[in-house]
Amino acid sequence: MTVGKACTRNVVTAHPEETVQEVAQRMAQYDVGTLIVIEAKRPVGIITDRDLVLRVIAKELRPQEATVRVAMTRNPVCVGEHTALEEAIALMRGYHVRRLVVVDEHKELIGVLALDDLLFLLSEEQHALAGFMRTACRRPE
């Protein structure tokens, strides 16, 4: 399976010049903890609720004035949509990240692959395998 088939394509985004207050409100509105920061459809950063705490609140910056550019993590780890899941897992492990930004051949944002997505896929496969095993054990010989 490829990253493009497993990723979440409905991604909430932000612009680097927005205020962190606007971004925090968007996170609350969409019930998400991560936004992808884009310029001209290309990912330039990622901002999480943890970033808001560590880079804004802990430093006593004013959320109404501080921009996303100040709080975001620049240059997120990106992966092409046709990348195999095994390679994506290796990238996550190598970069110590829980999310990969998925891009198309033009380097434009198309989705996000999160560790949670991979765990969900794994649990679905285990469930299917368990069903197969139950069926196989009931078979008369």
mmCIF file of C-alpha atoms in Angstrom:
data_model
loop_
_atom_site.group_PDB
_atom_site.id
_atom_site.type_symbol
_atom_site.label_atom_id
_atom_site.label_comp_id
_atom_site.label_asym_id
_atom_site.label_seq_id
_atom_site.Cartn_x
_atom_site.Cartn_y
_atom_site.Cartn_z
ATOM 1 C CA MET A 1 0.000 0.000 0.000
ATOM 2 C CA THR A 2 1.144 3.551 -0.684
ATOM 3 C CA VAL A 3 1.135 6.644 1.485
ATOM 4 C CA GLY A 4 -1.408 8.305 -0.819
ATOM 5 C CA LYS A 5 -3.960 5.580 -0.119
ATOM 6 C CA ALA A 6 -3.422 5.602 3.637
ATOM 7 C CA CYS A 7 -3.118 9.322 4.385
ATOM 8 C CA THR A 8 -5.757 11.733 5.597
ATOM 9 C CA ARG A 9 -6.592 14.068 2.730
ATOM 10 C CA ASN A 10 -8.873 16.444 4.579
ATOM 11 C CA VAL A 11 -6.137 18.623 6.059
ATOM 12 C CA VAL A 12 -6.617 21.849 7.988
ATOM 13 C CA THR A 13 -4.036 24.429 6.951
ATOM 14 C CA ALA A 14 -2.605 27.748 8.065
ATOM 15 C CA HIS A 15 -0.613 30.577 6.500
ATOM 16 C CA PRO A 16 2.700 31.716 8.067
ATOM 17 C CA GLU A 17 1.469 35.287 8.597
ATOM 18 C CA GLU A 18 -1.683 34.342 10.499
ATOM 19 C CA THR A 19 -1.662 34.903 14.234
ATOM 20 C CA VAL A 20 -1.318 31.957 16.562
ATOM 21 C CA GLN A 21 -4.624 32.960 18.112
ATOM 22 C CA GLU A 22 -6.350 32.432 14.745
ATOM 23 C CA VAL A 23 -4.641 29.080 14.399
ATOM 24 C CA ALA A 24 -5.594 28.004 17.932
ATOM 25 C CA GLN A 25 -9.210 28.919 17.195
ATOM 26 C CA ARG A 26 -9.080 26.866 13.976
ATOM 27 C CA MET A 27 -7.663 23.908 15.906
ATOM 28 C CA ALA A 28 -10.588 24.151 18.319
ATOM 29 C CA GLN A 29 -13.116 24.579 15.499
ATOM 30 C CA TYR A 30 -11.932 21.461 13.644
ATOM 31 C CA ASP A 31 -10.916 19.514 16.776
ATOM 32 C CA VAL A 32 -7.360 18.935 15.545
ATOM 33 C CA GLY A 33 -3.979 19.400 17.181
ATOM 34 C CA THR A 34 -1.930 19.928 14.035
ATOM 35 C CA LEU A 35 -2.121 22.279 11.058
ATOM 36 C CA ILE A 36 0.031 22.216 7.966
ATOM 37 C CA VAL A 37 1.461 25.627 7.117
ATOM 38 C CA ILE A 38 1.358 26.316 3.395
ATOM 39 C CA GLU A 39 2.436 28.976 0.932
ATOM 40 C CA ALA A 40 1.316 28.688 -2.698
ATOM 41 C CA LYS A 41 -0.112 25.193 -2.002
ATOM 42 C CA ARG A 42 3.286 23.936 -0.803
ATOM 43 C CA PRO A 43 3.996 22.924 2.794
ATOM 44 C CA VAL A 44 6.538 25.147 4.522
ATOM 45 C CA GLY A 45 5.872 24.162 8.112
ATOM 46 C CA ILE A 46 3.776 22.323 10.620
ATOM 47 C CA ILE A 47 2.298 23.715 13.821
ATOM 48 C CA THR A 48 0.919 21.719 16.715
ATOM 49 C CA ASP A 49 -0.881 22.553 19.909
ATOM 50 C CA ARG A 50 2.370 21.655 21.686
ATOM 51 C CA ASP A 51 4.205 24.261 19.584
ATOM 52 C CA LEU A 52 1.717 26.865 20.781
ATOM 53 C CA VAL A 53 2.434 25.983 24.382
ATOM 54 C CA LEU A 54 6.236 25.809 24.124
ATOM 55 C CA ARG A 55 6.931 28.566 21.613
ATOM 56 C CA VAL A 56 4.217 31.075 22.462
ATOM 57 C CA ILE A 57 2.678 30.647 25.904
ATOM 58 C CA ALA A 58 5.872 29.537 27.690
ATOM 59 C CA LYS A 59 7.742 32.497 26.178
ATOM 60 C CA GLU A 60 4.904 34.837 27.147
ATOM 61 C CA LEU A 61 4.303 36.003 23.575
ATOM 62 C CA ARG A 62 0.953 37.590 22.778
ATOM 63 C CA PRO A 63 -1.149 35.124 20.742
ATOM 64 C CA GLN A 64 -2.964 38.019 19.041
ATOM 65 C CA GLU A 65 0.347 39.307 17.691
ATOM 66 C CA ALA A 66 2.685 36.326 17.339
ATOM 67 C CA THR A 67 2.599 34.811 13.877
ATOM 68 C CA VAL A 68 2.522 31.185 12.872
ATOM 69 C CA ARG A 69 5.993 31.670 11.364
ATOM 70 C CA VAL A 70 7.378 32.216 14.903
ATOM 71 C CA ALA A 71 5.777 29.080 16.361
ATOM 72 C CA MET A 72 5.855 26.575 13.499
ATOM 73 C CA THR A 73 8.376 23.851 12.824
ATOM 74 C CA ARG A 74 9.945 24.697 9.489
ATOM 75 C CA ASN A 75 10.648 22.269 6.664
ATOM 76 C CA PRO A 76 8.319 19.426 7.656
ATOM 77 C CA VAL A 77 9.253 15.931 6.578
ATOM 78 C CA CYS A 78 7.484 15.411 3.253
ATOM 79 C CA VAL A 79 6.877 12.233 1.328
ATOM 80 C CA GLY A 80 5.471 11.560 -2.130
ATOM 81 C CA GLU A 81 2.031 10.023 -2.415
ATOM 82 C CA HIS A 82 3.395 6.948 -4.237
ATOM 83 C CA THR A 83 5.850 6.086 -1.461
ATOM 84 C CA ALA A 84 5.424 2.647 0.112
ATOM 85 C CA LEU A 85 4.185 2.563 3.696
ATOM 86 C CA GLU A 86 7.297 0.674 4.763
ATOM 87 C CA GLU A 87 9.467 3.544 3.549
ATOM 88 C CA ALA A 88 7.207 6.073 5.288
ATOM 89 C CA ILE A 89 7.556 4.186 8.565
ATOM 90 C CA ALA A 90 11.338 4.214 8.168
ATOM 91 C CA LEU A 91 11.235 7.985 7.588
ATOM 92 C CA MET A 92 9.115 8.519 10.702
ATOM 93 C CA ARG A 93 11.547 6.456 12.716
ATOM 94 C CA GLY A 94 14.624 8.127 11.222
ATOM 95 C CA TYR A 95 13.371 11.676 11.711
ATOM 96 C CA HIS A 96 11.631 10.934 15.035
ATOM 97 C CA VAL A 97 8.311 12.359 13.822
ATOM 98 C CA ARG A 98 4.731 11.193 14.229
ATOM 99 C CA ARG A 99 3.449 12.824 11.033
ATOM 100 C CA LEU A 100 4.570 13.016 7.436
ATOM 101 C CA VAL A 101 3.284 15.642 5.041
ATOM 102 C CA VAL A 102 2.149 13.991 1.813
ATOM 103 C CA VAL A 103 2.788 15.862 -1.436
ATOM 104 C CA ASP A 104 2.154 15.268 -5.112
ATOM 105 C CA GLU A 105 4.690 15.406 -7.945
ATOM 106 C CA HIS A 106 4.528 19.232 -7.860
ATOM 107 C CA LYS A 107 5.387 19.250 -4.127
ATOM 108 C CA GLU A 108 1.868 20.508 -3.351
ATOM 109 C CA LEU A 109 0.050 19.366 -0.213
ATOM 110 C CA ILE A 110 -2.377 16.480 -0.629
ATOM 111 C CA GLY A 111 -2.511 14.965 2.852
ATOM 112 C CA VAL A 112 -0.938 13.933 6.120
ATOM 113 C CA LEU A 113 0.105 10.471 7.218
ATOM 114 C CA ALA A 114 0.053 10.191 10.999
ATOM 115 C CA LEU A 115 1.241 7.413 13.246
ATOM 116 C CA ASP A 116 -2.415 7.022 14.261
ATOM 117 C CA ASP A 117 -3.319 6.287 10.617
ATOM 118 C CA LEU A 118 -0.732 3.506 10.526
ATOM 119 C CA LEU A 119 -1.947 2.032 13.806
ATOM 120 C CA PHE A 120 -5.518 2.038 12.491
ATOM 121 C CA LEU A 121 -4.435 0.208 9.313
ATOM 122 C CA LEU A 122 -2.522 -2.329 11.359
ATOM 123 C CA SER A 123 -5.514 -2.990 13.610
ATOM 124 C CA GLU A 124 -7.761 -3.464 10.553
ATOM 125 C CA GLU A 125 -5.327 -6.006 9.107
ATOM 126 C CA GLN A 126 -5.115 -7.867 12.415
ATOM 127 C CA HIS A 127 -8.913 -7.935 12.645
ATOM 128 C CA ALA A 128 -9.174 -9.342 9.101
ATOM 129 C CA LEU A 129 -6.531 -11.962 9.870
ATOM 130 C CA ALA A 130 -8.332 -12.985 13.062
ATOM 131 C CA GLY A 131 -11.561 -13.404 11.064
ATOM 132 C CA PHE A 132 -9.751 -15.583 8.565
ATOM 133 C CA MET A 133 -8.303 -17.698 11.376
ATOM 134 C CA ARG A 134 -11.758 -18.163 12.958
ATOM 135 C CA THR A 135 -13.164 -19.279 9.620
ATOM 136 C CA ALA A 136 -10.254 -21.640 8.961
ATOM 137 C CA CYS A 137 -10.566 -23.241 12.417
ATOM 138 C CA ARG A 138 -14.273 -23.995 11.900
ATOM 139 C CA ARG A 139 -13.727 -25.736 8.590
ATOM 140 C CA PRO A 140 -14.492 -29.437 8.641
ATOM 141 C CA GLU A 141 -11.670 -31.611 7.357
#
